[in-house]
């Protein structure tokens, strides 16, 4: 049921903030700066434009509400991270594009705006909100809604949401124009088309021999400062940090529930079982005693959790099952009722709003009046279009389609499944007063109503206090110099979280880690945390091990990170020297392989555009070198991905001449157009001056 599942106001809210183009969706713009920069209320500054924390916080709240309404999922730390990151990226992208759009004077006129909303081909964002059951745009549904919006009877909040949605559609159109300007300035010429055609179709046949990096054990290599310096200087451009990150070591003290805690929770639930069995008001019992206060509804086979699904369909009414452990909770379940009922219902409704009808009693009275009119021959279809506030279904005469159990709110579902075809029923729910018409019912199967009382398996205060005392004892003795030694003495494993951003909420192995991250971005390198942090069921003591500032990173900051690559580089030099010695005096690839102790591998029909060596991985340097070589000439050693290569080209096979470049140009132009939005954002990002202070606010 469209209105009950997603009210029109909610549908409009979901799209707020999502008006950015598809081309910017998913583009991640990373920026950052020191934790201590910025004033007391400025969460960020972009090209001199300050972003107030209050405004940014409101945007996050809106995005959070959108997520909850759209997905109905719990807000885990990972979800919170996603929402905050997406909101920031949308805001930053919007600011960067807005400045360029205003500089160029791009506008969307009144006539263009009207066409985007009410024209024969409305904007895609408009169309996506007004679709029929087949997923196609329904112009009648849009017109019905616009009539409703312009009626003067729309709640102020809903009218404001619609206005914000239209503004986002207009902003999106301006952004499209900007990207179109950039895209239309790009051109693929005939020479580029010819090169692309050759890269995809020219074939190379060659032989190679390789010495794998794995042939030299790691423990046979001792890396020197010169090795690190050489590699760092040759690859310095790779070590530009887009935002400040910090790394910390930590030890954790497990405060998970003990066996005694588990037994105590189980005992609590067991003591409830007798009262639960004797209860005559199971709904109230659940509301008072359960942590999860779920409504009591009928469910068919497969809709209960597995342990109950295998028991309750054969149990007697009033039967108690449990205590049992599921999902970190001890539970007891009671079979309230069972019966045979329909599998699905086709229905329609007229929904009345008590607030605008003068109260619940008057709304019920009006529903009864409409019921009598319908029983007297009036058209349900026409009355729904006239009176129902569920505009999604009203344009279809109140039709809700066919739905199964669990799709509707409990009060409405009970009425729909307990009645019979042809019934007209007045139903009260949290959405208002419904005049429900059951058109038909299909299928028949046994359903059960089960009440569940649950208690979370949580550590007792005694367990928490004992573990916290151990963590506090460690904190009192640990400092920057002896952190690792003290951990070893206490039998603790030192773990690491590397390159953490200032806005991270969850880390690998640490959910709800925001307090630790916030401390890390206010501490000096080497500092030990000034408190014991409670993170989930762990107590954490941390030591800040590294700070990587925004911008070009020095060797010391990346030394640990580049160690594997430096190791490969050193191995490559040794293997290249071995091949160089084997090449001395050799006239064939077979002689080189024999001297080096390797074997020769023939390869046929490799193209430049797909540099994958059969049985190996992509070897860009090797294949690039091959297509720049002359046939029948031994190569110098080439350091590739898997090892060091020596090769000889046997022949090239040129493709047929390209007589028409139109198709090649089109393909390249399409690929270029797809890359353009991301490239535009990258260029604006590199040019922008962004000061990001989110770490001290979130």
Short mmCIF file of N, CA and C in Angstrom, two decimals, residues 304-445:
data_model
loop_
_atom_site.label_atom_id
_atom_site.label_comp_id
_atom_site.label_asym_id
_atom_site.label_seq_id
_atom_site.Cartn_x
_atom_site.Cartn_y
_atom_site.Cartn_z
N UNK A 304 8.73 -16.41 10.51
CA UNK A 304 9.27 -16.36 11.87
C UNK A 304 10.76 -16.69 11.82
N UNK A 305 11.46 -16.36 12.90
CA UNK A 305 12.86 -16.74 12.96
C UNK A 305 12.95 -18.28 13.01
N UNK A 306 14.03 -18.86 12.49
CA UNK A 306 14.10 -20.32 12.27
C UNK A 306 13.70 -21.18 13.46
N UNK A 307 14.17 -20.83 14.67
CA UNK A 307 13.86 -21.68 15.83
C UNK A 307 12.37 -21.72 16.11
N UNK A 308 11.68 -20.60 15.93
CA UNK A 308 10.24 -20.56 16.16
C UNK A 308 9.48 -21.17 15.00
N UNK A 309 9.98 -20.97 13.80
CA UNK A 309 9.29 -21.46 12.61
C UNK A 309 9.14 -22.98 12.64
N UNK A 310 10.11 -23.66 13.26
CA UNK A 310 10.07 -25.12 13.29
C UNK A 310 9.22 -25.67 14.44
N UNK A 311 8.76 -24.78 15.33
CA UNK A 311 8.05 -25.22 16.53
C UNK A 311 6.59 -24.77 16.55
N UNK A 312 6.35 -23.49 16.25
CA UNK A 312 5.06 -22.88 16.52
C UNK A 312 3.92 -23.37 15.62
N UNK A 313 4.22 -23.90 14.45
CA UNK A 313 3.15 -24.33 13.55
C UNK A 313 2.58 -25.70 13.92
N UNK A 314 3.23 -26.34 14.90
CA UNK A 314 2.70 -27.63 15.38
C UNK A 314 2.37 -27.57 16.87
N UNK A 315 2.58 -26.40 17.50
CA UNK A 315 2.36 -26.27 18.95
C UNK A 315 0.88 -25.99 19.25
N UNK A 316 0.52 -26.21 20.52
CA UNK A 316 -0.84 -25.92 20.98
C UNK A 316 -0.93 -24.45 21.39
N UNK A 317 -2.11 -23.89 21.25
CA UNK A 317 -2.33 -22.50 21.65
C UNK A 317 -1.93 -22.30 23.11
N UNK A 318 -1.17 -21.25 23.40
CA UNK A 318 -0.71 -20.98 24.75
C UNK A 318 0.64 -21.58 25.07
N UNK A 319 1.20 -22.36 24.13
CA UNK A 319 2.49 -23.03 24.37
C UNK A 319 3.61 -22.01 24.51
N UNK A 320 4.54 -22.29 25.43
CA UNK A 320 5.71 -21.44 25.66
C UNK A 320 6.95 -22.17 25.15
N UNK A 321 7.79 -21.44 24.41
CA UNK A 321 9.05 -22.01 23.91
C UNK A 321 10.19 -21.15 24.42
N UNK A 322 11.20 -21.80 25.00
CA UNK A 322 12.37 -21.09 25.46
C UNK A 322 12.56 -21.28 26.96
N UNK A 323 13.58 -20.57 27.48
CA UNK A 323 14.43 -19.56 26.85
C UNK A 323 15.36 -20.16 25.79
N UNK A 324 15.60 -19.38 24.74
CA UNK A 324 16.57 -19.76 23.72
C UNK A 324 17.40 -18.53 23.35
N UNK A 325 18.60 -18.77 22.89
CA UNK A 325 19.52 -17.68 22.57
C UNK A 325 19.52 -17.44 21.07
N UNK A 326 19.27 -16.19 20.66
CA UNK A 326 19.26 -15.83 19.24
C UNK A 326 19.58 -14.35 19.10
N UNK A 327 20.53 -14.04 18.22
CA UNK A 327 20.86 -12.65 17.98
C UNK A 327 21.39 -11.91 19.18
N UNK A 328 22.12 -12.59 20.05
CA UNK A 328 22.67 -11.94 21.23
C UNK A 328 21.63 -11.66 22.31
N UNK A 329 20.48 -12.36 22.27
CA UNK A 329 19.43 -12.15 23.25
C UNK A 329 18.86 -13.49 23.70
N UNK A 330 18.44 -13.55 24.96
CA UNK A 330 17.66 -14.68 25.44
C UNK A 330 16.19 -14.34 25.24
N UNK A 331 15.42 -15.32 24.73
CA UNK A 331 14.03 -15.05 24.38
C UNK A 331 13.12 -16.17 24.87
N UNK A 332 11.87 -15.80 25.12
CA UNK A 332 10.80 -16.78 25.31
C UNK A 332 9.67 -16.37 24.36
N UNK A 333 8.99 -17.36 23.81
CA UNK A 333 7.93 -17.10 22.85
C UNK A 333 6.66 -17.83 23.27
N UNK A 334 5.53 -17.21 22.96
CA UNK A 334 4.24 -17.80 23.31
C UNK A 334 3.35 -17.80 22.07
N UNK A 335 2.73 -18.96 21.81
CA UNK A 335 1.80 -19.06 20.69
C UNK A 335 0.45 -18.48 21.14
N UNK A 336 0.08 -17.34 20.59
CA UNK A 336 -1.15 -16.66 20.97
C UNK A 336 -2.36 -17.26 20.27
N UNK A 337 -2.18 -17.51 18.95
CA UNK A 337 -3.32 -18.00 18.18
C UNK A 337 -2.81 -18.62 16.89
N UNK A 338 -3.62 -19.45 16.28
CA UNK A 338 -3.31 -20.01 14.96
C UNK A 338 -4.63 -20.21 14.21
N UNK A 339 -4.56 -20.11 12.92
CA UNK A 339 -5.75 -20.27 12.09
C UNK A 339 -5.32 -20.45 10.65
N UNK A 340 -6.28 -20.73 9.81
CA UNK A 340 -6.04 -20.81 8.38
C UNK A 340 -6.59 -19.53 7.75
N UNK A 341 -5.77 -18.84 6.96
CA UNK A 341 -6.20 -17.58 6.36
C UNK A 341 -5.62 -17.41 4.97
N UNK A 342 -6.08 -16.37 4.26
CA UNK A 342 -5.61 -16.14 2.89
C UNK A 342 -4.13 -15.77 2.85
N UNK A 343 -3.51 -16.05 1.70
CA UNK A 343 -2.10 -15.71 1.52
C UNK A 343 -1.91 -14.27 1.06
N UNK A 344 -2.88 -13.75 0.30
CA UNK A 344 -2.77 -12.38 -0.21
C UNK A 344 -4.17 -11.78 -0.34
N UNK A 345 -4.18 -10.45 -0.38
CA UNK A 345 -5.44 -9.71 -0.48
C UNK A 345 -5.29 -8.62 -1.53
N UNK A 346 -6.34 -8.46 -2.34
CA UNK A 346 -6.44 -7.31 -3.24
C UNK A 346 -7.46 -6.37 -2.64
N UNK A 347 -7.05 -5.09 -2.44
CA UNK A 347 -7.93 -4.16 -1.73
C UNK A 347 -7.75 -2.74 -2.23
N UNK A 348 -8.66 -1.89 -1.80
CA UNK A 348 -8.57 -0.46 -2.06
C UNK A 348 -9.05 0.26 -0.80
N UNK A 349 -8.71 1.56 -0.71
CA UNK A 349 -9.13 2.27 0.50
C UNK A 349 -9.31 3.76 0.21
N UNK A 350 -10.02 4.41 1.11
CA UNK A 350 -10.14 5.86 1.17
C UNK A 350 -9.59 6.27 2.53
N UNK A 351 -8.58 7.13 2.53
CA UNK A 351 -7.92 7.51 3.78
C UNK A 351 -8.31 8.94 4.16
N UNK A 352 -8.77 9.10 5.40
CA UNK A 352 -9.18 10.41 5.92
C UNK A 352 -8.23 10.85 7.02
N UNK A 353 -7.97 12.15 7.08
CA UNK A 353 -7.06 12.71 8.07
C UNK A 353 -7.87 13.29 9.23
N UNK A 354 -7.80 12.69 10.42
CA UNK A 354 -8.58 13.20 11.57
C UNK A 354 -8.28 14.67 11.87
N UNK A 355 -7.05 15.11 11.63
CA UNK A 355 -6.67 16.49 11.96
C UNK A 355 -7.46 17.50 11.13
N UNK A 356 -7.76 17.14 9.88
CA UNK A 356 -8.50 18.07 9.02
C UNK A 356 -10.00 17.80 9.03
N UNK A 357 -10.39 16.70 9.67
CA UNK A 357 -11.82 16.36 9.72
C UNK A 357 -12.46 16.77 11.04
N UNK A 358 -11.66 17.33 11.94
CA UNK A 358 -12.21 17.78 13.22
C UNK A 358 -12.06 16.79 14.34
N UNK A 359 -11.20 15.78 14.18
CA UNK A 359 -10.97 14.80 15.24
C UNK A 359 -11.26 13.39 14.76
N UNK A 360 -10.83 12.41 15.57
CA UNK A 360 -10.98 11.01 15.21
C UNK A 360 -12.45 10.61 15.07
N UNK A 361 -13.28 11.05 15.99
CA UNK A 361 -14.70 10.66 15.94
C UNK A 361 -15.37 11.16 14.67
N UNK A 362 -15.07 12.39 14.28
CA UNK A 362 -15.68 12.94 13.07
C UNK A 362 -15.13 12.26 11.82
N UNK A 363 -13.85 11.87 11.86
CA UNK A 363 -13.28 11.15 10.72
C UNK A 363 -13.94 9.78 10.57
N UNK A 364 -14.19 9.11 11.69
CA UNK A 364 -14.88 7.82 11.66
C UNK A 364 -16.30 7.99 11.14
N UNK A 365 -16.96 9.04 11.61
CA UNK A 365 -18.34 9.29 11.17
C UNK A 365 -18.38 9.56 9.66
N UNK A 366 -17.40 10.29 9.16
CA UNK A 366 -17.36 10.57 7.72
C UNK A 366 -17.11 9.28 6.94
N UNK A 367 -16.21 8.41 7.47
CA UNK A 367 -15.95 7.13 6.82
C UNK A 367 -17.22 6.28 6.77
N UNK A 368 -18.01 6.32 7.86
CA UNK A 368 -19.28 5.58 7.88
C UNK A 368 -20.26 6.14 6.84
N UNK A 369 -20.26 7.46 6.68
CA UNK A 369 -21.13 8.08 5.69
C UNK A 369 -20.74 7.67 4.28
N UNK A 370 -19.43 7.67 4.01
CA UNK A 370 -18.94 7.24 2.69
C UNK A 370 -19.29 5.77 2.45
N UNK A 371 -19.20 4.98 3.51
CA UNK A 371 -19.54 3.55 3.41
C UNK A 371 -21.01 3.39 2.98
N UNK A 372 -21.90 4.18 3.59
CA UNK A 372 -23.32 4.10 3.25
C UNK A 372 -23.57 4.55 1.81
N UNK A 373 -22.83 5.60 1.37
CA UNK A 373 -22.98 6.07 -0.01
C UNK A 373 -22.60 4.97 -1.00
N UNK A 374 -21.49 4.27 -0.70
CA UNK A 374 -21.02 3.20 -1.58
C UNK A 374 -22.02 2.05 -1.59
N UNK A 375 -22.52 1.71 -0.40
CA UNK A 375 -23.53 0.64 -0.32
C UNK A 375 -24.81 1.02 -1.05
N UNK A 376 -25.03 2.35 -1.18
CA UNK A 376 -26.21 2.82 -1.89
C UNK A 376 -26.00 2.98 -3.38
N UNK A 377 -24.79 2.65 -3.86
CA UNK A 377 -24.56 2.68 -5.29
C UNK A 377 -23.54 3.68 -5.78
N UNK A 378 -23.02 4.55 -4.90
CA UNK A 378 -22.01 5.52 -5.31
C UNK A 378 -20.70 4.81 -5.67
N UNK A 379 -19.95 5.42 -6.57
CA UNK A 379 -18.70 4.82 -7.05
C UNK A 379 -17.58 4.98 -6.03
N UNK A 380 -17.03 3.86 -5.58
CA UNK A 380 -15.86 3.90 -4.69
C UNK A 380 -14.73 4.66 -5.36
N UNK A 381 -14.55 4.38 -6.65
CA UNK A 381 -13.48 4.99 -7.43
C UNK A 381 -13.55 6.51 -7.35
N UNK A 382 -14.73 7.09 -7.61
CA UNK A 382 -14.88 8.54 -7.63
C UNK A 382 -14.75 9.13 -6.23
N UNK A 383 -15.29 8.47 -5.23
CA UNK A 383 -15.19 8.97 -3.86
C UNK A 383 -13.74 8.96 -3.38
N UNK A 384 -12.97 7.94 -3.79
CA UNK A 384 -11.55 7.88 -3.42
C UNK A 384 -10.80 9.06 -4.02
N UNK A 385 -11.08 9.35 -5.30
CA UNK A 385 -10.40 10.47 -5.97
C UNK A 385 -10.76 11.80 -5.31
N UNK A 386 -11.96 11.89 -4.77
CA UNK A 386 -12.43 13.15 -4.19
C UNK A 386 -11.97 13.33 -2.75
N UNK A 387 -12.02 12.26 -1.94
CA UNK A 387 -11.85 12.41 -0.50
C UNK A 387 -10.54 11.85 0.06
N UNK A 388 -9.92 10.89 -0.58
CA UNK A 388 -8.76 10.23 0.03
C UNK A 388 -7.53 11.13 0.03
N UNK A 389 -6.85 11.19 1.15
CA UNK A 389 -5.60 11.98 1.23
C UNK A 389 -4.40 11.16 0.77
N UNK A 390 -4.59 9.87 0.52
CA UNK A 390 -3.52 9.05 -0.07
C UNK A 390 -3.57 9.27 -1.58
N UNK A 391 -2.86 10.31 -2.04
CA UNK A 391 -2.96 10.70 -3.44
C UNK A 391 -2.37 9.66 -4.38
N UNK A 392 -1.44 8.87 -3.90
CA UNK A 392 -0.85 7.83 -4.76
C UNK A 392 -1.89 6.81 -5.18
N UNK A 393 -2.73 6.39 -4.23
CA UNK A 393 -3.75 5.40 -4.57
C UNK A 393 -5.04 6.06 -5.05
N UNK A 394 -5.29 7.31 -4.64
CA UNK A 394 -6.54 7.98 -4.99
C UNK A 394 -6.71 8.11 -6.50
N UNK A 395 -5.61 8.41 -7.21
CA UNK A 395 -5.70 8.59 -8.67
C UNK A 395 -6.08 7.28 -9.36
N UNK A 396 -5.95 6.18 -8.64
CA UNK A 396 -6.33 4.87 -9.17
C UNK A 396 -7.60 4.35 -8.49
N UNK A 397 -8.39 5.26 -7.98
CA UNK A 397 -9.63 4.86 -7.32
C UNK A 397 -9.41 4.20 -5.99
N UNK A 398 -8.28 4.52 -5.34
CA UNK A 398 -7.97 3.94 -4.04
C UNK A 398 -7.29 2.59 -4.10
N UNK A 399 -6.97 2.11 -5.32
CA UNK A 399 -6.43 0.76 -5.51
C UNK A 399 -5.07 0.62 -4.84
N UNK A 400 -4.93 -0.42 -4.04
CA UNK A 400 -3.67 -0.73 -3.34
C UNK A 400 -2.96 -1.92 -3.95
N UNK A 401 -3.57 -2.54 -4.94
CA UNK A 401 -2.98 -3.72 -5.53
C UNK A 401 -3.14 -4.94 -4.64
N UNK A 402 -2.34 -5.96 -4.92
CA UNK A 402 -2.37 -7.20 -4.14
C UNK A 402 -1.17 -7.24 -3.22
N UNK A 403 -1.36 -7.58 -1.96
CA UNK A 403 -0.27 -7.60 -1.00
C UNK A 403 -0.38 -8.83 -0.11
N UNK A 404 0.78 -9.27 0.38
CA UNK A 404 0.84 -10.42 1.28
C UNK A 404 0.97 -9.97 2.72
N UNK A 405 1.07 -10.94 3.60
CA UNK A 405 1.20 -10.64 5.03
C UNK A 405 2.55 -9.95 5.30
N UNK A 406 2.53 -8.97 6.20
CA UNK A 406 3.74 -8.26 6.56
C UNK A 406 3.98 -7.01 5.75
N UNK A 407 3.13 -6.76 4.73
CA UNK A 407 3.32 -5.60 3.87
C UNK A 407 2.66 -4.35 4.43
N UNK A 408 1.66 -4.52 5.29
CA UNK A 408 0.88 -3.40 5.80
C UNK A 408 1.05 -3.26 7.31
N UNK A 409 0.60 -2.12 7.83
CA UNK A 409 0.60 -1.92 9.27
C UNK A 409 -0.39 -2.90 9.91
N UNK A 410 -0.16 -3.32 11.18
CA UNK A 410 -0.95 -4.41 11.78
C UNK A 410 -2.46 -4.21 11.75
N UNK A 411 -2.96 -3.02 12.13
CA UNK A 411 -4.42 -2.82 12.20
C UNK A 411 -5.05 -2.99 10.83
N UNK A 412 -4.41 -2.44 9.81
CA UNK A 412 -4.94 -2.53 8.46
C UNK A 412 -4.85 -3.97 7.95
N UNK A 413 -3.73 -4.62 8.23
CA UNK A 413 -3.53 -6.00 7.76
C UNK A 413 -4.54 -6.94 8.40
N UNK A 414 -4.78 -6.80 9.70
CA UNK A 414 -5.75 -7.67 10.36
C UNK A 414 -7.13 -7.55 9.72
N UNK A 415 -7.53 -6.31 9.43
CA UNK A 415 -8.84 -6.10 8.83
C UNK A 415 -8.91 -6.70 7.44
N UNK A 416 -7.83 -6.56 6.67
CA UNK A 416 -7.82 -7.04 5.29
C UNK A 416 -7.82 -8.56 5.21
N UNK A 417 -7.11 -9.21 6.13
CA UNK A 417 -6.99 -10.67 6.06
C UNK A 417 -8.08 -11.38 6.87
N UNK A 418 -8.67 -10.70 7.85
CA UNK A 418 -9.72 -11.33 8.66
C UNK A 418 -11.10 -11.21 8.03
N UNK A 419 -11.27 -10.21 7.17
CA UNK A 419 -12.57 -10.03 6.51
C UNK A 419 -12.73 -10.99 5.35
N UNK A 420 -13.76 -10.70 4.54
CA UNK A 420 -13.99 -11.54 3.36
C UNK A 420 -14.20 -10.63 2.15
N UNK A 421 -14.09 -11.19 0.97
CA UNK A 421 -14.22 -10.42 -0.25
C UNK A 421 -15.56 -9.68 -0.29
N UNK A 422 -15.50 -8.38 -0.63
CA UNK A 422 -16.70 -7.56 -0.70
C UNK A 422 -16.92 -6.70 0.52
N UNK A 423 -16.24 -7.00 1.63
CA UNK A 423 -16.45 -6.24 2.86
C UNK A 423 -16.01 -4.78 2.70
N UNK A 424 -16.75 -3.89 3.36
CA UNK A 424 -16.36 -2.49 3.54
C UNK A 424 -16.14 -2.30 5.03
N UNK A 425 -14.90 -1.97 5.43
CA UNK A 425 -14.55 -1.94 6.84
C UNK A 425 -13.90 -0.59 7.17
N UNK A 426 -14.31 0.02 8.29
CA UNK A 426 -13.68 1.25 8.77
C UNK A 426 -12.56 0.85 9.73
N UNK A 427 -11.34 1.32 9.46
CA UNK A 427 -10.17 0.93 10.24
C UNK A 427 -9.43 2.18 10.70
N UNK A 428 -9.08 2.22 11.98
CA UNK A 428 -8.26 3.32 12.50
C UNK A 428 -6.80 2.87 12.60
N UNK A 429 -5.88 3.74 12.17
CA UNK A 429 -4.45 3.44 12.26
C UNK A 429 -3.70 4.74 12.57
N UNK A 430 -2.36 4.63 12.70
CA UNK A 430 -1.57 5.83 12.96
C UNK A 430 -1.58 6.80 11.79
N UNK A 431 -2.05 6.34 10.62
CA UNK A 431 -2.10 7.21 9.45
C UNK A 431 -3.43 7.94 9.31
N UNK A 432 -4.43 7.53 10.03
CA UNK A 432 -5.74 8.15 9.94
C UNK A 432 -6.84 7.11 9.99
N UNK A 433 -7.96 7.42 9.33
CA UNK A 433 -9.11 6.51 9.28
C UNK A 433 -9.27 6.01 7.85
N UNK A 434 -9.29 4.67 7.69
CA UNK A 434 -9.40 4.05 6.37
C UNK A 434 -10.80 3.48 6.18
N UNK A 435 -11.33 3.68 5.00
CA UNK A 435 -12.50 2.91 4.58
C UNK A 435 -11.95 1.86 3.62
N UNK A 436 -11.86 0.65 4.12
CA UNK A 436 -11.22 -0.45 3.39
C UNK A 436 -12.26 -1.28 2.65
N UNK A 437 -11.96 -1.55 1.39
CA UNK A 437 -12.79 -2.45 0.59
C UNK A 437 -11.95 -3.64 0.17
N UNK A 438 -12.31 -4.83 0.68
CA UNK A 438 -11.61 -6.06 0.31
C UNK A 438 -12.20 -6.55 -1.01
N UNK A 439 -11.40 -6.50 -2.06
CA UNK A 439 -11.89 -6.89 -3.39
C UNK A 439 -11.81 -8.40 -3.60
N UNK A 440 -10.68 -9.00 -3.19
CA UNK A 440 -10.54 -10.46 -3.35
C UNK A 440 -9.44 -10.96 -2.43
N UNK A 441 -9.48 -12.26 -2.16
CA UNK A 441 -8.45 -12.92 -1.35
C UNK A 441 -8.02 -14.19 -2.08
N UNK A 442 -6.70 -14.46 -2.02
CA UNK A 442 -6.18 -15.63 -2.73
C UNK A 442 -5.37 -16.51 -1.79
N UNK A 443 -5.37 -17.80 -2.10
CA UNK A 443 -4.56 -18.75 -1.35
C UNK A 443 -5.14 -19.06 0.02
N UNK A 444 -4.56 -20.05 0.65
CA UNK A 444 -5.01 -20.44 1.98
C UNK A 444 -3.90 -21.23 2.66
N UNK A 445 -3.50 -20.78 3.85
CA UNK A 445 -2.46 -21.50 4.59
C UNK A 445 -2.58 -21.17 6.07
#
